[in-house]
């Protein structure tokens, strides 16, 4: 196994030979064997162990065994203790998810602080098969069936091509001691049910199950690459614009596809949407129709789909006194300056009769029922109608602010001033308001 791992690293993970490496070690057989193998290969390694304090003295025994192994091999070891149960309760998580979150966050923090290049975990092909079956059982897309990635940012899993049987054989032949986690024998968890109940049956049906599985994974990963290339090609044509607030997609590009639903799934799956027929129907829905996930929303706007993150923050009204010459707003800086005359016409600048204003001025989001008297027009107009006539999307409408004086709108900011506050031949004092 040592020679096979060396060949695998030299062929596929050669960067490890020149890297500073942190090994995530539990004290169990997989991570202990990984440590011995890497030590034999003379890789530059240190150990990191998490004590989750979930199994009483057994947890402390695991920690002690890791420290002894580090001393035996002359390796640096880092140990972190966690109050896992309290963390899970506080964050309303299962113990498994809490432990995983604590573990990976600490590994990354440790690697960043001490400048480790990579973190190795001891996942093997049996783990990969279990993950595949869990995802398959719960329902997933193609990516959920492609297994655990061998390299994922700074996390590397060099034992993925090897079986648990091969790892155990190496440990016994080389008289390597390890700790057994008794919870692994329990069928309380889905992974253990698969490991102890289902997978042995599958191996009876096909003794070469793991080899067949690895071949299948390789084929699925090749297919995933093809799908990714196809989706990237679509996005290069479908994305009209993209900024911090939203991404705009051209609907016609999706409708021209033979199977738009499949592409919609690939494009929007990472944003929490799950009702794919609803997403498909959005292509032909009336303008303004919305779909929501927990964190994002998708809006039909004429010939486009708009994707934006849901912002649950409420923006408060801003009061502006007569003495203020500059204020900071969510959309930029507003400057208030005296002027002698009107110079040019720009949407980001208005000139008003200063004596018609009542303070404090109020800067706020527009609301249903708001109306103003558009400069250059006779009569009044509802803000909602004005924004519709301007052909603003729902998202853009939500970002419109108004500047008010005693409940009367002075300015639909960066769009249009109100006729009631305009400069006339009788104006004595002109106030220039500029958005930057």
Coordinates of C-alpha atoms in Angstrom, one line a residue:
X1 CA 0.0 0.0 0.0
X2 CA 2.9 2.4 0.7
X3 CA 4.2 2.0 -2.8
X4 CA 0.8 2.4 -4.3
X5 CA 0.2 5.6 -2.3
X6 CA 3.6 7.0 -3.3
X7 CA 2.8 6.3 -7.0
X8 CA -0.7 7.9 -6.6
X9 CA 0.8 11.0 -4.9
X10 CA 3.5 11.4 -7.5
X11 CA 1.1 11.0 -10.4
X12 CA -1.9 13.0 -9.1
X13 CA -1.0 14.9 -6.0
X14 CA 2.7 15.8 -6.5
X15 CA 2.2 19.2 -4.9
X16 CA 2.1 17.3 -1.5
X17 CA 5.8 16.4 -1.8
X18 CA 6.8 20.1 -1.4
X19 CA 4.0 21.2 1.0
X20 CA 3.6 21.9 4.7
X21 CA 0.8 19.5 5.7
X22 CA -1.6 19.2 8.5
X23 CA -3.2 15.7 9.1
X24 CA -6.7 15.6 10.6
X25 CA -6.4 12.7 13.0
X26 CA -9.1 11.2 15.2
X27 CA -7.1 8.2 16.6
X28 CA -9.1 5.8 14.5
X29 CA -7.5 3.3 12.0
X30 CA -7.9 5.4 8.9
X31 CA -6.2 8.6 10.1
X32 CA -3.6 6.7 12.1
X33 CA -2.6 4.7 9.0
X34 CA -2.6 7.9 6.9
X35 CA -0.2 9.4 9.4
X36 CA 2.2 6.4 9.3
X37 CA 2.1 6.3 5.5
X38 CA 2.9 10.0 5.2
X39 CA 5.7 9.7 7.8
X40 CA 7.1 6.8 5.8
X41 CA 7.0 8.9 2.7
X42 CA 8.9 11.7 4.5
X43 CA 6.2 14.3 3.9
X44 CA 6.3 17.5 6.0
X45 CA 3.5 16.7 8.4
X46 CA 2.0 17.8 11.7
X47 CA -1.1 16.4 13.4
X48 CA -4.4 18.1 14.4
X49 CA -6.9 16.4 16.8
X50 CA -10.3 17.4 18.0
X51 CA -11.7 16.3 21.3
X52 CA -15.5 16.7 21.1
X53 CA -16.1 15.3 24.6
X54 CA -19.0 13.2 23.4
X55 CA -17.8 9.8 24.7
X56 CA -16.5 10.6 28.1
X57 CA -13.2 8.9 28.9
X58 CA -13.1 7.3 25.5
X59 CA -12.7 10.8 24.0
X60 CA -9.9 11.6 26.4
X61 CA -8.3 8.2 25.5
X62 CA -8.4 9.1 21.8
X63 CA -6.6 12.4 22.6
X64 CA -3.9 10.7 24.6
X65 CA -3.3 8.1 21.9
X66 CA -2.8 10.8 19.3
X67 CA -0.3 12.6 21.6
X68 CA 1.6 9.3 22.1
X69 CA 1.7 8.7 18.3
X70 CA 3.0 12.2 17.7
X71 CA 5.7 11.6 20.3
X72 CA 6.6 8.2 18.8
X73 CA 7.0 9.6 15.3
X74 CA 8.5 12.9 16.4
X75 CA 5.7 15.0 15.0
X76 CA 4.1 18.3 16.2
X77 CA 0.6 17.9 17.4
X78 CA -2.3 20.4 18.0
X79 CA -5.3 19.5 20.1
X80 CA -8.5 21.5 20.4
X81 CA -11.3 20.8 23.0
X82 CA -14.9 21.5 22.1
X83 CA -18.1 21.7 24.1
X84 CA -19.9 20.1 21.1
X85 CA -23.3 19.5 22.8
X86 CA -23.6 23.2 23.9
X87 CA -22.6 24.4 20.4
X88 CA -25.2 22.1 18.8
X89 CA -27.9 23.3 21.2
X90 CA -27.0 27.0 20.7
X91 CA -27.0 26.7 16.9
X92 CA -29.9 24.3 16.8
X93 CA -27.9 21.7 14.9
X94 CA -27.5 17.9 15.2
X95 CA -24.4 16.7 17.0
X96 CA -23.0 15.4 13.7
X97 CA -23.3 18.7 11.9
X98 CA -22.0 20.7 14.9
X99 CA -19.0 18.4 15.2
X100 CA -18.3 18.7 11.5
X101 CA -18.6 22.5 11.5
X102 CA -16.4 22.9 14.6
X103 CA -13.8 20.5 13.1
X104 CA -13.5 22.1 9.7
X105 CA -13.5 25.6 11.0
X106 CA -10.7 24.9 13.4
X107 CA -8.6 23.1 10.8
X108 CA -8.9 26.0 8.4
X109 CA -8.1 28.6 11.2
X110 CA -5.1 26.5 12.3
X111 CA -3.8 26.1 8.7
X112 CA -4.2 29.9 8.1
X113 CA -2.5 30.9 11.4
X114 CA 0.5 28.5 11.0
X115 CA 0.7 28.6 7.2
X116 CA 0.0 25.0 6.4
X117 CA -0.5 24.5 2.7
X118 CA -2.9 21.6 2.9
X119 CA -5.0 19.6 5.3
X120 CA -5.2 15.8 4.8
X121 CA -8.2 13.7 5.8
X122 CA -8.4 10.0 5.7
X123 CA -11.5 9.4 3.6
X124 CA -11.3 6.2 1.5
X125 CA -13.4 4.6 -1.2
X126 CA -15.8 2.9 1.3
X127 CA -16.6 6.4 2.7
X128 CA -17.1 7.6 -0.9
X129 CA -19.6 4.8 -1.6
X130 CA -21.5 5.5 1.6
X131 CA -21.7 9.2 0.7
X132 CA -22.9 8.3 -2.8
X133 CA -25.7 6.1 -1.4
X134 CA -26.7 8.7 1.2
X135 CA -27.1 11.3 -1.6
X136 CA -28.8 8.8 -3.9
X137 CA -31.3 7.9 -1.1
X138 CA -32.1 11.5 -0.3
X139 CA -32.4 12.6 -4.0
X140 CA -29.7 14.6 -5.7
X141 CA -28.4 15.9 -9.0
X142 CA -25.4 14.7 -10.9
X143 CA -22.9 16.4 -8.6
X144 CA -24.3 14.6 -5.6
X145 CA -23.4 11.3 -7.3
X146 CA -19.8 12.2 -8.2
X147 CA -18.5 11.4 -4.7
X148 CA -16.1 13.2 -2.3
X149 CA -13.6 15.4 -4.2
X150 CA -10.0 14.3 -3.8
X151 CA -8.9 18.0 -3.7
X152 CA -11.3 20.7 -2.4
X153 CA -9.6 24.0 -1.7
X154 CA -6.9 23.1 0.9
X155 CA -8.5 19.8 1.9
X156 CA -6.9 16.7 0.2
X157 CA -7.9 13.1 0.6
X158 CA -5.0 10.9 -0.7
X159 CA -6.6 7.6 0.5
X160 CA -9.7 7.9 -1.7
X161 CA -8.5 5.2 -4.2
X162 CA -7.9 2.8 -1.3
X163 CA -10.4 0.5 0.5
X164 CA -11.0 0.2 4.2
X165 CA -9.9 -3.5 3.8
X166 CA -6.5 -2.4 2.4
X167 CA -6.1 0.1 5.2
X168 CA -6.8 -2.5 7.9
X169 CA -4.5 -5.0 6.2
X170 CA -1.6 -2.4 6.3
X171 CA -2.3 -1.6 9.9
X172 CA -2.2 -5.3 11.0
X173 CA 0.9 -6.2 8.9
X174 CA 2.8 -3.3 10.3
X175 CA 1.4 -3.8 13.9
X176 CA 0.0 -0.3 14.0
X177 CA -2.2 0.5 17.1
X178 CA -5.4 2.5 16.7
X179 CA -8.5 3.4 18.7
X180 CA -12.0 2.0 18.0
X181 CA -15.0 4.3 18.2
X182 CA -17.8 2.1 19.5
X183 CA -20.4 4.5 18.0
X184 CA -19.3 3.3 14.5
X185 CA -21.0 -0.1 15.4
X186 CA -24.3 1.5 16.1
X187 CA -27.0 1.6 13.3
X188 CA -28.5 4.7 14.8
X189 CA -27.0 6.8 12.0
X190 CA -27.8 6.5 8.3
X191 CA -24.1 6.1 7.3
X192 CA -23.7 3.2 9.7
X193 CA -26.9 1.5 8.5
X194 CA -25.6 1.5 5.0
X195 CA -22.2 0.4 6.1
X196 CA -23.4 -2.6 8.2
X197 CA -26.7 -3.6 6.6
X198 CA -26.8 -2.6 2.9
X199 CA -23.2 -2.5 1.6
X200 CA -22.4 -6.1 2.7
X201 CA -25.4 -7.3 0.6
X202 CA -24.2 -5.3 -2.4
X203 CA -20.8 -6.9 -2.1
X204 CA -22.4 -10.3 -2.0
X205 CA -24.1 -9.5 -5.3
X206 CA -20.9 -8.0 -6.8
X207 CA -17.6 -8.9 -5.0
X208 CA -15.9 -6.3 -7.2
X209 CA -18.3 -3.6 -6.0
X210 CA -15.7 -1.0 -5.0
X211 CA -13.8 -1.3 -8.3
X212 CA -17.1 -1.0 -10.2
X213 CA -18.1 1.9 -8.1
X214 CA -14.8 3.7 -8.8
X215 CA -15.3 3.2 -12.5
X216 CA -18.8 4.5 -12.3
X217 CA -17.5 7.6 -10.4
X218 CA -14.9 8.2 -13.0
X219 CA -17.6 8.1 -15.7
X220 CA -19.9 10.4 -13.8
X221 CA -17.1 12.9 -13.2
X222 CA -16.4 12.9 -16.9
X223 CA -20.1 13.6 -17.6
X224 CA -20.1 16.3 -15.0
X225 CA -17.3 18.0 -16.9
X226 CA -19.3 17.9 -20.1
X227 CA -22.4 19.3 -18.3
X228 CA -20.3 22.1 -16.7
X229 CA -18.9 23.1 -20.1
X230 CA -22.4 23.1 -21.6
X231 CA -23.8 25.2 -18.7
X232 CA -20.8 27.7 -18.9
X233 CA -21.5 28.1 -22.6
X234 CA -25.2 28.8 -21.9
X235 CA -24.3 31.4 -19.2
X236 CA -21.9 33.2 -21.5
X237 CA -24.9 33.9 -23.7
X238 CA -27.7 34.1 -21.1
X239 CA -26.2 36.5 -18.5
X240 CA -27.0 40.1 -19.6
X241 CA -25.5 41.8 -16.5
X242 CA -24.2 40.9 -13.1
X243 CA -23.4 43.1 -10.1
X244 CA -23.5 43.0 -6.3
X245 CA -27.3 43.3 -6.2
X246 CA -28.5 41.0 -8.9
X247 CA -27.8 38.8 -11.9
X248 CA -29.9 39.3 -15.1
X249 CA -30.6 36.3 -17.4
X250 CA -32.0 36.4 -20.9
X251 CA -35.1 34.1 -20.9
X252 CA -34.9 33.5 -24.7
X253 CA -31.6 31.6 -24.2
X254 CA -33.3 29.1 -21.8
X255 CA -36.4 28.7 -24.0
X256 CA -34.2 27.9 -27.1
X257 CA -32.9 24.8 -25.4
X258 CA -34.2 21.3 -25.9
X259 CA -34.4 20.6 -22.2
X260 CA -34.6 24.0 -20.4
X261 CA -35.6 22.4 -17.1
X262 CA -32.3 20.5 -16.8
X263 CA -30.3 23.7 -17.5
X264 CA -32.4 25.7 -15.0
X265 CA -31.6 23.1 -12.4
X266 CA -27.8 23.3 -13.1
X267 CA -27.9 27.1 -13.1
X268 CA -30.0 27.8 -10.0
X269 CA -29.5 24.7 -7.8
X270 CA -26.9 26.4 -5.6
X271 CA -29.3 29.1 -4.6
X272 CA -31.7 27.0 -2.6
X273 CA -34.5 26.5 -5.2
X274 CA -36.2 23.1 -5.2
X275 CA -39.5 23.4 -7.1
X276 CA -38.1 23.0 -10.6
X277 CA -41.5 23.0 -12.4
X278 CA -42.2 26.4 -10.8
X279 CA -38.8 27.7 -12.0
X280 CA -39.6 26.3 -15.5
X281 CA -43.1 27.9 -15.5
X282 CA -41.5 31.3 -14.5
X283 CA -40.2 31.5 -18.1
X284 CA -43.7 32.1 -19.4
X285 CA -45.2 33.8 -16.3
X286 CA -46.4 37.4 -16.3
X287 CA -43.9 40.1 -15.5
X288 CA -43.4 40.6 -11.8
X289 CA -44.0 36.9 -10.8
X290 CA -41.5 35.8 -8.1
X291 CA -40.1 32.6 -6.6
X292 CA -38.4 32.4 -3.3
X293 CA -35.8 30.1 -1.7
X294 CA -34.6 30.5 1.9
X295 CA -32.0 33.0 0.8
X296 CA -32.7 34.1 -2.8
X297 CA -35.5 35.1 -5.1
X298 CA -36.0 34.8 -8.8
X299 CA -38.1 37.4 -10.6
X300 CA -39.7 37.4 -14.0
X301 CA -39.1 40.9 -15.5
X302 CA -40.4 41.0 -19.1
X303 CA -37.8 39.1 -21.2
X304 CA -35.5 38.5 -18.3
X305 CA -35.0 36.5 -15.0
X306 CA -33.5 38.5 -12.1
X307 CA -31.7 36.6 -9.4
X308 CA -31.1 38.5 -6.1
X309 CA -30.2 37.7 -2.5
X310 CA -33.0 38.3 0.0
X311 CA -32.1 41.2 2.2
X312 CA -34.0 41.0 5.5
X313 CA -32.5 44.2 6.8
X314 CA -34.9 47.1 7.2
X315 CA -33.5 50.5 6.2
X316 CA -34.6 53.3 8.5
X317 CA -35.7 56.8 7.4
X318 CA -32.9 59.5 7.5
X319 CA -33.7 62.9 9.0
X320 CA -31.8 65.8 7.5
X321 CA -31.5 69.1 9.3
X322 CA -31.2 72.5 7.7
X323 CA -27.6 72.8 8.9
X324 CA -26.4 69.6 7.2
X325 CA -24.4 70.0 4.1
X326 CA -23.6 66.3 3.4
X327 CA -25.2 63.1 4.5
X328 CA -24.4 59.4 3.8
X329 CA -27.2 57.3 2.4
X330 CA -27.5 53.6 1.4
X331 CA -27.1 54.6 -2.3
X332 CA -24.4 57.3 -2.0
X333 CA -23.6 60.8 -0.6
X334 CA -26.0 63.7 -0.8
X335 CA -24.6 67.2 -0.9
X336 CA -26.7 70.3 0.0
X337 CA -25.2 73.6 -1.4
X338 CA -26.4 77.1 -2.0
X339 CA -26.5 78.0 -5.7
X340 CA -26.8 81.3 -7.6
X341 CA -28.3 79.8 -10.7
X342 CA -29.3 76.5 -12.4
X343 CA -26.6 74.8 -14.5
X344 CA -27.6 72.0 -16.8
X345 CA -30.0 69.2 -16.3
X346 CA -28.9 65.9 -14.8
X347 CA -30.9 63.2 -12.9
X348 CA -28.4 63.2 -10.1
X349 CA -28.7 66.9 -9.4
X350 CA -31.8 69.0 -8.6
X351 CA -32.3 72.7 -7.9
X352 CA -35.1 73.7 -5.5
X353 CA -36.5 76.8 -4.0
X354 CA -34.9 76.7 -0.6
X355 CA -37.7 78.7 1.0
X356 CA -40.3 76.2 0.1
X357 CA -38.7 73.5 2.2
X358 CA -39.7 72.5 5.8
X359 CA -37.2 70.8 8.0
X360 CA -36.2 68.2 8.9
X361 CA -36.2 66.7 5.4
X362 CA -36.9 63.0 5.4
X363 CA -35.1 60.5 3.1
X364 CA -37.0 57.2 2.8
X365 CA -38.0 54.3 0.6
X366 CA -41.1 55.1 -1.5
X367 CA -44.3 53.5 -0.4
X368 CA -47.6 52.5 -2.0
X369 CA -49.9 55.5 -2.1
X370 CA -47.0 58.0 -2.6
X371 CA -47.5 60.6 -5.3
X372 CA -45.7 63.6 -6.6
X373 CA -46.0 66.3 -9.2
X374 CA -43.3 65.5 -11.8
X375 CA -41.2 68.5 -12.9
X376 CA -42.3 69.6 -16.3
X377 CA -45.7 68.0 -16.1
X378 CA -49.1 69.3 -15.0
X379 CA -50.9 67.5 -12.2
X380 CA -49.8 64.7 -9.9
X381 CA -48.8 61.1 -10.5
X382 CA -48.5 58.0 -8.3
X383 CA -44.9 56.9 -7.7
X384 CA -46.0 53.4 -8.6
X385 CA -47.4 54.5 -11.9
X386 CA -44.3 56.6 -12.6
X387 CA -41.9 53.7 -11.9
X388 CA -44.0 51.4 -14.1
X389 CA -43.9 53.9 -17.0
X390 CA -40.1 54.1 -16.5
X391 CA -40.1 50.3 -17.1
X392 CA -38.2 49.6 -13.9
X393 CA -37.9 46.0 -12.7
X394 CA -39.4 45.0 -9.4
X395 CA -35.9 44.9 -7.9
X396 CA -35.0 48.4 -9.2
X397 CA -38.3 49.7 -7.9
X398 CA -37.5 48.5 -4.4
X399 CA -34.3 50.5 -4.5
X400 CA -36.0 53.8 -5.2
X401 CA -35.8 56.5 -2.4
X402 CA -37.7 59.8 -2.1
X403 CA -36.7 63.0 -0.4
X404 CA -39.6 64.6 1.4
X405 CA -40.5 67.9 3.0
X406 CA -43.4 67.8 5.4
X407 CA -44.8 64.6 3.8
X408 CA -44.5 66.1 0.3
X409 CA -42.1 64.5 -2.1
X410 CA -39.3 66.9 -3.2
X411 CA -37.4 64.4 -5.3
X412 CA -37.6 60.8 -6.6
X413 CA -33.9 60.5 -6.0
X414 CA -31.8 60.3 -9.1
X415 CA -34.9 60.3 -11.2
X416 CA -37.2 63.3 -11.1
X417 CA -37.8 66.4 -9.1
X418 CA -41.2 67.6 -7.9
X419 CA -42.8 70.6 -9.6
X420 CA -43.9 72.2 -6.3
X421 CA -40.4 72.9 -5.2
X422 CA -39.0 74.1 -8.5
X423 CA -37.0 77.3 -8.9
X424 CA -39.1 80.2 -10.4
X425 CA -38.5 83.8 -11.2
X426 CA -39.7 84.7 -7.7
X427 CA -37.1 82.4 -6.0
X428 CA -34.7 84.2 -3.7
X429 CA -32.6 81.3 -2.4
X430 CA -31.6 78.2 -4.5
X431 CA -30.6 74.9 -2.9
X432 CA -28.6 72.5 -5.1
X433 CA -28.9 68.8 -4.0
X434 CA -26.4 66.5 -5.6
X435 CA -26.1 62.7 -5.4
X436 CA -22.6 61.2 -5.7

